[in-house]
mmCIF file of C-alpha atoms and ligand atoms in Angstrom:
data_model
loop_
_atom_site.group_PDB
_atom_site.id
_atom_site.type_symbol
_atom_site.label_atom_id
_atom_site.label_comp_id
_atom_site.label_asym_id
_atom_site.label_seq_id
_atom_site.Cartn_x
_atom_site.Cartn_y
_atom_site.Cartn_z
ATOM 1 C CA MET N 611 68.085 -30.270 16.926
ATOM 2 C CA ASP N 612 69.805 -32.188 14.069
ATOM 3 C CA GLY N 613 68.021 -30.451 11.036
ATOM 4 C CA SER N 614 67.679 -33.629 8.760
ATOM 5 C CA MET N 615 65.480 -35.435 11.047
ATOM 6 C CA SER N 616 62.007 -35.520 9.951
ATOM 7 C CA GLN N 617 59.931 -35.433 13.072
ATOM 8 C CA THR N 618 57.048 -33.579 14.549
ATOM 9 C CA VAL N 619 55.850 -33.147 18.289
ATOM 10 C CA THR N 620 52.397 -32.297 19.407
ATOM 11 C CA GLY N 621 51.261 -31.914 22.622
ATOM 12 C CA ALA N 622 47.771 -32.820 24.201
ATOM 13 C CA VAL N 623 45.207 -30.571 22.239
ATOM 14 C CA ASP N 624 41.810 -31.149 21.310
ATOM 15 C CA ALA N 625 41.424 -34.297 19.580
ATOM 16 C CA PRO N 626 41.225 -34.138 15.696
ATOM 17 C CA PHE N 627 38.387 -35.320 13.833
ATOM 18 C CA TYR N 628 38.488 -38.977 13.475
ATOM 19 C CA LEU N 629 35.382 -41.540 12.438
ATOM 20 C CA PRO N 630 36.030 -44.864 13.411
ATOM 21 C CA GLN N 631 35.961 -47.781 10.874
ATOM 22 C CA ASP N 632 35.470 -50.259 13.448
ATOM 23 C CA ASP N 633 36.775 -51.003 16.763
ATOM 24 C CA GLU N 634 40.122 -49.851 16.265
ATOM 25 C CA CYS N 635 39.883 -47.123 19.281
ATOM 26 C CA ALA N 636 39.209 -49.732 21.590
ATOM 27 C CA VAL N 637 42.151 -51.895 20.655
ATOM 28 C CA PHE N 638 44.544 -48.800 20.834
ATOM 29 C CA SER N 639 43.197 -47.837 24.101
ATOM 30 C CA ALA N 640 43.434 -51.333 25.548
ATOM 31 C CA ALA N 641 47.362 -51.539 23.845
ATOM 32 C CA HIS N 642 48.122 -48.274 25.751
ATOM 33 C CA ALA N 643 46.751 -49.259 28.792
ATOM 34 C CA ASN N 644 48.547 -52.554 28.965
ATOM 35 C CA GLY N 645 51.738 -50.944 27.642
ATOM 36 C CA LEU N 646 51.579 -53.005 24.352
ATOM 37 C CA PRO N 647 52.860 -51.816 21.108
ATOM 38 C CA LEU N 648 50.836 -51.517 17.995
ATOM 39 C CA ILE N 649 51.077 -51.588 14.161
ATOM 40 C CA LEU N 650 48.695 -50.273 11.906
ATOM 41 C CA LYS N 651 48.788 -51.785 8.141
ATOM 42 C CA GLY N 652 47.098 -50.158 5.472
ATOM 43 C CA PRO N 653 47.037 -48.299 2.083
ATOM 44 C CA THR N 654 48.109 -44.762 1.792
ATOM 45 C CA GLY N 655 45.700 -42.223 2.723
ATOM 46 C CA CYS N 656 43.314 -44.187 4.762
ATOM 47 C CA GLY N 657 43.522 -42.590 7.908
ATOM 48 C CA LYS N 658 46.482 -44.307 9.953
ATOM 49 C CA THR N 659 48.017 -41.081 10.923
ATOM 50 C CA ARG N 660 45.009 -39.002 11.515
ATOM 51 C CA PHE N 661 43.948 -41.942 13.932
ATOM 52 C CA VAL N 662 47.194 -41.902 15.907
ATOM 53 C CA ALA N 663 46.773 -38.103 16.214
ATOM 54 C CA HIS N 664 43.406 -38.429 17.358
ATOM 55 C CA MET N 665 44.101 -41.409 19.900
ATOM 56 C CA ALA N 666 47.236 -39.652 21.588
ATOM 57 C CA ALA N 667 44.995 -36.568 22.209
ATOM 58 C CA LYS N 668 42.251 -38.365 23.684
ATOM 59 C CA LEU N 669 44.555 -40.161 25.865
ATOM 60 C CA GLY N 670 46.277 -36.926 26.961
ATOM 61 C CA ARG N 671 49.596 -37.950 25.498
ATOM 62 C CA LYS N 672 52.237 -36.297 23.820
ATOM 63 C CA LEU N 673 52.930 -37.721 20.418
ATOM 64 C CA TYR N 674 56.186 -38.072 18.554
ATOM 65 C CA THR N 675 56.182 -38.972 15.150
ATOM 66 C CA VAL N 676 59.152 -39.884 12.903
ATOM 67 C CA ALA N 677 58.839 -40.650 9.208
ATOM 68 C CA CYS N 678 61.330 -43.570 8.622
ATOM 69 C CA HIS N 679 63.442 -43.779 5.926
ATOM 70 C CA ASP N 680 66.531 -45.980 4.808
ATOM 71 C CA ASP N 681 68.922 -43.123 5.655
ATOM 72 C CA LEU N 682 67.470 -43.039 9.355
ATOM 73 C CA ALA N 683 70.007 -44.375 11.723
ATOM 74 C CA ALA N 684 69.496 -45.775 15.424
ATOM 75 C CA ALA N 685 71.073 -42.456 16.820
ATOM 76 C CA ASP N 686 68.213 -40.461 14.961
ATOM 77 C CA LEU N 687 65.634 -42.190 17.283
ATOM 78 C CA ILE N 688 67.845 -42.441 20.356
ATOM 79 C CA GLY N 689 70.055 -39.409 20.374
ATOM 80 C CA ARG N 690 73.446 -38.137 20.087
ATOM 81 C CA TYR N 691 76.125 -36.130 21.331
ATOM 82 C CA LEU N 692 76.145 -32.654 19.815
ATOM 83 C CA LEU N 693 78.393 -29.830 19.881
ATOM 84 C CA LYS N 694 77.110 -26.617 21.592
ATOM 85 C CA GLY N 695 79.059 -23.473 22.088
ATOM 86 C CA GLY N 696 82.141 -25.412 22.227
ATOM 87 C CA GLU N 697 80.599 -28.025 24.636
ATOM 88 C CA THR N 698 79.585 -31.676 23.848
ATOM 89 C CA VAL N 699 76.165 -32.103 25.120
ATOM 90 C CA TRP N 700 73.711 -35.068 24.754
ATOM 91 C CA VAL N 701 70.580 -34.618 22.987
ATOM 92 C CA ASP N 702 67.835 -37.179 23.350
ATOM 93 C CA GLY N 703 66.210 -38.274 20.168
ATOM 94 C CA PRO N 704 62.298 -38.452 19.763
ATOM 95 C CA LEU N 705 62.208 -42.113 21.031
ATOM 96 C CA THR N 706 64.363 -41.566 23.978
ATOM 97 C CA ARG N 707 62.207 -38.671 24.914
ATOM 98 C CA ALA N 708 58.744 -40.593 24.497
ATOM 99 C CA VAL N 709 60.346 -43.160 26.998
ATOM 100 C CA ARG N 710 61.233 -40.853 29.508
ATOM 101 C CA GLU N 711 58.226 -38.829 29.427
ATOM 102 C CA GLY N 712 55.551 -41.390 28.950
ATOM 103 C CA ALA N 713 54.562 -40.041 25.343
ATOM 104 C CA ILE N 714 53.533 -42.077 22.292
ATOM 105 C CA CYS N 715 56.174 -42.474 19.653
ATOM 106 C CA TYR N 716 54.740 -43.238 16.148
ATOM 107 C CA LEU N 717 57.092 -44.597 13.329
ATOM 108 C CA ASP N 718 55.463 -43.912 10.143
ATOM 109 C CA GLU N 719 56.420 -46.349 7.186
ATOM 110 C CA VAL N 720 58.517 -48.358 9.742
ATOM 111 C CA VAL N 721 59.487 -50.978 7.090
ATOM 112 C CA GLU N 722 61.479 -48.260 5.342
ATOM 113 C CA ALA N 723 63.918 -48.461 8.530
ATOM 114 C CA ARG N 724 67.022 -50.478 8.553
ATOM 115 C CA LYS N 725 67.544 -53.362 10.420
ATOM 116 C CA ASP N 726 69.595 -51.742 13.078
ATOM 117 C CA VAL N 727 67.149 -49.399 14.083
ATOM 118 C CA THR N 728 64.268 -51.961 14.254
ATOM 119 C CA VAL N 729 66.719 -54.169 16.510
ATOM 120 C CA VAL N 730 66.682 -51.047 18.909
ATOM 121 C CA LEU N 731 62.914 -51.317 19.326
ATOM 122 C CA HIS N 732 63.110 -55.176 20.626
ATOM 123 C CA PRO N 733 63.971 -54.460 24.244
ATOM 124 C CA LEU N 734 61.429 -51.837 24.173
ATOM 125 C CA THR N 735 58.552 -53.959 22.498
ATOM 126 C CA ASP N 736 58.527 -56.953 24.800
ATOM 127 C CA ASP N 737 57.753 -57.090 28.823
ATOM 128 C CA ARG N 738 61.146 -55.383 29.643
ATOM 129 C CA ARG N 739 60.036 -52.461 28.064
ATOM 130 C CA ILE N 740 63.616 -50.882 28.240
ATOM 131 C CA LEU N 741 65.655 -48.813 25.872
ATOM 132 C CA PRO N 742 69.265 -49.299 26.553
ATOM 133 C CA VAL N 743 71.013 -46.014 25.674
ATOM 134 C CA ASP N 744 74.766 -47.364 24.697
ATOM 135 C CA ARG N 745 76.313 -44.059 24.275
ATOM 136 C CA THR N 746 75.302 -42.399 27.655
ATOM 137 C CA GLY N 747 75.541 -46.147 29.447
ATOM 138 C CA GLU N 748 71.767 -45.446 30.539
ATOM 139 C CA GLU N 749 68.924 -48.165 30.514
ATOM 140 C CA LEU N 750 65.946 -46.299 30.588
ATOM 141 C CA GLU N 751 62.792 -48.200 31.805
ATOM 142 C CA ALA N 752 59.782 -47.002 29.710
ATOM 143 C CA ALA N 753 57.353 -44.459 31.777
ATOM 144 C CA PRO N 754 54.012 -45.136 32.611
ATOM 145 C CA GLY N 755 52.092 -44.039 29.231
ATOM 146 C CA PHE N 756 54.661 -44.755 26.831
ATOM 147 C CA MET N 757 53.303 -46.757 23.946
ATOM 148 C CA LEU N 758 54.986 -47.337 20.390
ATOM 149 C CA VAL N 759 53.103 -47.154 17.449
ATOM 150 C CA ALA N 760 54.295 -48.010 14.060
ATOM 151 C CA SER N 761 52.560 -48.379 10.581
ATOM 152 C CA TYR N 762 53.509 -49.264 7.282
ATOM 153 C CA ASN N 763 51.834 -50.003 3.462
ATOM 154 C CA PRO N 764 51.752 -53.545 3.113
ATOM 155 C CA GLY N 765 51.016 -52.845 -0.732
ATOM 156 C CA TYR N 766 53.003 -51.264 -3.175
ATOM 157 C CA GLN N 767 56.490 -52.748 -4.027
ATOM 158 C CA ASN N 768 57.258 -53.773 -0.399
ATOM 159 C CA ILE N 769 57.240 -57.280 -1.306
ATOM 160 C CA LEU N 770 60.901 -57.219 -0.458
ATOM 161 C CA LYS N 771 60.391 -54.989 2.513
ATOM 162 C CA THR N 772 58.812 -56.499 5.441
ATOM 163 C CA LEU N 773 59.519 -56.863 8.851
ATOM 164 C CA LYS N 774 61.415 -59.632 10.217
ATOM 165 C CA PRO N 775 59.016 -61.900 12.319
ATOM 166 C CA SER N 776 60.960 -61.400 15.396
ATOM 167 C CA THR N 777 60.132 -57.668 15.113
ATOM 168 C CA ARG N 778 56.275 -58.019 13.792
ATOM 169 C CA GLN N 779 55.412 -60.486 16.488
ATOM 170 C CA ARG N 780 56.287 -58.325 19.350
ATOM 171 C CA PHE N 781 53.331 -55.808 18.067
ATOM 172 C CA LEU N 782 49.779 -56.031 18.081
ATOM 173 C CA SER N 783 48.517 -55.421 14.517
ATOM 174 C CA VAL N 784 45.060 -53.639 13.211
ATOM 175 C CA GLU N 785 44.398 -53.828 9.510
ATOM 176 C CA PHE N 786 42.826 -50.484 7.915
ATOM 177 C CA ASP N 787 41.402 -50.236 4.484
ATOM 178 C CA PHE N 788 39.594 -47.274 3.045
ATOM 179 C CA PRO N 789 36.075 -46.382 5.148
ATOM 180 C CA LYS N 790 33.019 -48.074 3.894
ATOM 181 C CA PRO N 791 31.077 -45.873 1.510
ATOM 182 C CA ASP N 792 28.614 -44.326 3.873
ATOM 183 C CA LEU N 793 31.599 -43.519 6.708
ATOM 184 C CA GLU N 794 33.628 -42.295 3.655
ATOM 185 C CA VAL N 795 30.782 -40.090 2.515
ATOM 186 C CA ARG N 796 30.794 -38.578 6.072
ATOM 187 C CA VAL N 797 34.646 -38.333 6.352
ATOM 188 C CA VAL N 798 34.990 -36.451 2.967
ATOM 189 C CA ALA N 799 32.217 -33.998 3.809
ATOM 190 C CA GLN N 800 33.556 -33.117 7.286
ATOM 191 C CA GLU N 801 36.765 -32.795 6.078
ATOM 192 C CA SER N 802 35.963 -30.514 2.730
ATOM 193 C CA GLY N 803 33.111 -28.813 4.107
ATOM 194 C CA LEU N 804 31.342 -30.237 0.622
ATOM 195 C CA ASP N 805 27.821 -31.205 1.722
ATOM 196 C CA GLU N 806 27.231 -35.226 1.851
ATOM 197 C CA GLY N 807 24.772 -35.096 -1.233
ATOM 198 C CA ARG N 808 27.416 -33.627 -3.748
ATOM 199 C CA VAL N 809 30.205 -36.045 -1.997
ATOM 200 C CA HIS N 810 28.367 -39.165 -2.839
ATOM 201 C CA SER N 811 29.222 -39.343 -6.378
ATOM 202 C CA LEU N 812 32.868 -38.956 -5.471
ATOM 203 C CA VAL N 813 32.685 -41.667 -3.066
ATOM 204 C CA ARG N 814 30.978 -44.118 -5.635
ATOM 205 C CA LEU N 815 33.845 -43.135 -8.167
ATOM 206 C CA ALA N 816 36.464 -43.903 -5.732
ATOM 207 C CA GLY N 817 34.899 -47.256 -5.198
ATOM 208 C CA LYS N 818 35.217 -47.759 -8.965
ATOM 209 C CA LEU N 819 38.644 -46.630 -9.283
ATOM 210 C CA ARG N 820 39.826 -48.828 -6.366
ATOM 211 C CA ALA N 821 38.288 -51.888 -8.213
ATOM 212 C CA LEU N 822 40.988 -51.282 -10.725
ATOM 213 C CA LYS N 823 43.909 -51.653 -8.426
ATOM 214 C CA GLY N 824 46.617 -54.184 -9.384
ATOM 215 C CA GLN N 825 45.378 -53.960 -13.100
ATOM 216 C CA ASP N 826 45.762 -50.402 -14.455
ATOM 217 C CA ILE N 827 46.619 -48.729 -11.360
ATOM 218 C CA GLU N 828 49.298 -49.563 -8.701
ATOM 219 C CA GLU N 829 47.293 -48.183 -5.492
ATOM 220 C CA GLY N 830 43.364 -47.365 -5.223
ATOM 221 C CA VAL N 831 42.469 -43.790 -4.906
ATOM 222 C CA SER N 832 43.037 -42.837 -1.394
ATOM 223 C CA THR N 833 40.482 -40.807 1.028
ATOM 224 C CA ARG N 834 43.219 -38.426 1.138
ATOM 225 C CA LEU N 835 42.476 -37.685 -2.743
ATOM 226 C CA VAL N 836 38.579 -37.761 -2.455
ATOM 227 C CA VAL N 837 38.897 -35.115 0.309
ATOM 228 C CA TYR N 838 41.101 -32.858 -2.261
ATOM 229 C CA ALA N 839 38.642 -33.241 -4.829
ATOM 230 C CA ALA N 840 35.809 -32.559 -2.529
ATOM 231 C CA THR N 841 37.959 -29.576 -1.233
ATOM 232 C CA LEU N 842 38.431 -27.973 -4.814
ATOM 233 C CA ILE N 843 34.623 -28.258 -5.702
ATOM 234 C CA ALA N 844 33.659 -26.647 -2.263
ATOM 235 C CA GLN N 845 36.288 -23.906 -3.440
ATOM 236 C CA GLY N 846 33.787 -23.556 -6.719
ATOM 237 C CA MET N 847 35.861 -25.371 -9.391
ATOM 238 C CA GLY N 848 33.990 -27.473 -11.744
ATOM 239 C CA VAL N 849 33.566 -30.961 -10.797
ATOM 240 C CA GLU N 850 35.080 -32.502 -13.772
ATOM 241 C CA ARG N 851 38.558 -30.512 -13.466
ATOM 242 C CA ALA N 852 38.574 -31.093 -9.638
ATOM 243 C CA VAL N 853 38.177 -35.028 -10.242
ATOM 244 C CA GLN N 854 40.863 -35.136 -12.938
ATOM 245 C CA ALA N 855 43.487 -33.130 -10.971
ATOM 246 C CA ALA N 856 42.749 -34.817 -7.370
ATOM 247 C CA MET N 857 41.461 -38.352 -8.633
ATOM 248 C CA ILE N 858 42.872 -39.169 -12.009
ATOM 249 C CA GLU N 859 46.299 -37.591 -12.725
ATOM 250 C CA PRO N 860 47.744 -38.730 -9.272
ATOM 251 C CA LEU N 861 46.916 -42.259 -10.215
ATOM 252 C CA SER N 862 48.739 -42.818 -13.381
ATOM 253 C CA ASP N 863 51.014 -41.392 -15.973
ATOM 254 C CA ASP N 864 50.014 -43.485 -18.754
ATOM 255 C CA GLU N 865 47.502 -41.397 -21.205
ATOM 256 C CA ASP N 866 45.593 -44.818 -22.140
ATOM 257 C CA VAL N 867 45.037 -45.707 -18.495
ATOM 258 C CA LYS N 868 43.977 -42.058 -17.763
ATOM 259 C CA ARG N 869 41.480 -42.100 -20.736
ATOM 260 C CA GLY N 870 40.227 -45.398 -19.309
ATOM 261 C CA LEU N 871 39.668 -43.465 -15.800
ATOM 262 C CA LEU N 872 38.152 -40.801 -17.096
ATOM 263 C CA ASP N 873 35.499 -43.139 -19.022
ATOM 264 C CA LEU N 874 34.632 -43.824 -15.443
ATOM 265 C CA VAL N 875 33.939 -40.275 -14.451
ATOM 266 C CA THR N 876 31.654 -39.915 -17.239
ATOM 267 C CA ALA N 877 29.827 -42.966 -16.182
ATOM 268 C CA VAL N 878 29.547 -41.638 -12.470
ATOM 269 C CA PHE N 879 28.630 -37.971 -13.327
ATOM 270 C CA GLY N 880 27.045 -38.339 -16.769
HETATM 271 N N1 ATP D 2249 38.430 -42.430 9.278
HETATM 272 C C1 ATP D 2249 38.784 -41.040 9.270
HETATM 273 N N2 ATP D 2249 38.534 -40.050 9.908
HETATM 274 C C2 ATP D 2249 39.024 -38.572 9.558
HETATM 275 N N3 ATP D 2249 39.368 -38.400 8.674
HETATM 276 C C3 ATP D 2249 40.103 -39.344 7.564
HETATM 277 C C4 ATP D 2249 39.662 -40.889 8.062
HETATM 278 N N4 ATP D 2249 40.017 -41.675 7.131
HETATM 279 C C5 ATP D 2249 40.813 -40.716 6.506
HETATM 280 N N5 ATP D 2249 40.788 -39.307 6.491
HETATM 281 C C6 ATP D 2249 41.087 -38.310 6.035
HETATM 282 O O1 ATP D 2249 42.072 -38.709 4.946
HETATM 283 C C7 ATP D 2249 43.209 -37.952 4.843
HETATM 284 C C8 ATP D 2249 44.284 -39.044 5.197
HETATM 285 O O2 ATP D 2249 44.484 -39.632 6.188
HETATM 286 P P1 ATP D 2249 45.903 -39.999 6.962
HETATM 287 O O3 ATP D 2249 46.960 -38.849 6.438
HETATM 288 O O4 ATP D 2249 45.800 -40.402 7.826
HETATM 289 O O5 ATP D 2249 46.405 -41.331 6.145
HETATM 290 P P2 ATP D 2249 47.905 -42.331 6.169
HETATM 291 O O6 ATP D 2249 46.947 -43.825 6.316
HETATM 292 O O7 ATP D 2249 48.446 -41.950 7.214
HETATM 293 O O8 ATP D 2249 48.329 -42.589 4.796
HETATM 294 P P3 ATP D 2249 49.949 -42.360 4.678
HETATM 295 O O9 ATP D 2249 50.398 -44.179 4.551
HETATM 296 O O10 ATP D 2249 50.124 -42.148 3.003
HETATM 297 O O11 ATP D 2249 50.875 -41.868 5.640
HETATM 298 C C9 ATP D 2249 43.302 -37.491 6.344
HETATM 299 O O12 ATP D 2249 44.009 -36.210 6.387
HETATM 300 C C10 ATP D 2249 41.823 -37.223 6.452
HETATM 301 O O13 ATP D 2249 41.493 -35.910 5.847
HETATM 302 MG MG1 MG D 2250 50.441 -41.407 7.443
#
């Protein structure tokens, strides 16, 4: 396989832990059952990737994940002829494989992909459900069970990077946000092994930091970072050091801003 491609494949295994925020599992299942594509919108580290991994495993579908970027070409999704031992052979890309196998194809950060890539998705995401593979002359009909899922973060510096209406209106969309405090406590405790009592203050701090979004910091602290902080504390690191490394430094490089954020830490932990 082309080594430059960032792609992962996972088979049907025990579903990874995912705590629903709302009725997103039902929406995903209904989309899958009806062959409809789905977009997940939401800030970094709020659980989108985990949700897709969880649902793919629950539905018993193989998952092909592609991290999109602006160098990604349509051939990276569809496939290409490669030279193997003096012979030219066709190698399916992850999208083509998912279409043939009835698997789930997850395009992470789809707004990063070039327009020529998103256009490839069009015949697959309307009622035709076909993938034209121009290079081999095939026109593949998506196997039952095939589903296209895409995600993006509508926040940071993405004002210029949005999907064309003709693309986004081919997908169902679900908005994600950080889990509500009581749910986030359960998520962080489960993921880190730190007891819920000690996780509470971390989640309270996360709420205060998120309230600063758009003023001093670009993005609120992610659930991922709260899990990091709790993991360090569960391993024996002092709370203040763990919080600084996991929940303050990743948010800003500005000394004044960081001092302000540390004041919030003192306010929460005393
Ligand atoms: N509802 C949830 N259930 C279980 N774990 C969660 C949940 N929400 C967040 N997490 C935790 O947060 C971490 C980050 O989530 P994930 O990687 O899915 O974020 P993401 O939304 O895909 O972020 P990005 O946009 O940066 O890719 C997960 O590894 C998991 O530990
Ligand atoms: Mg992700």
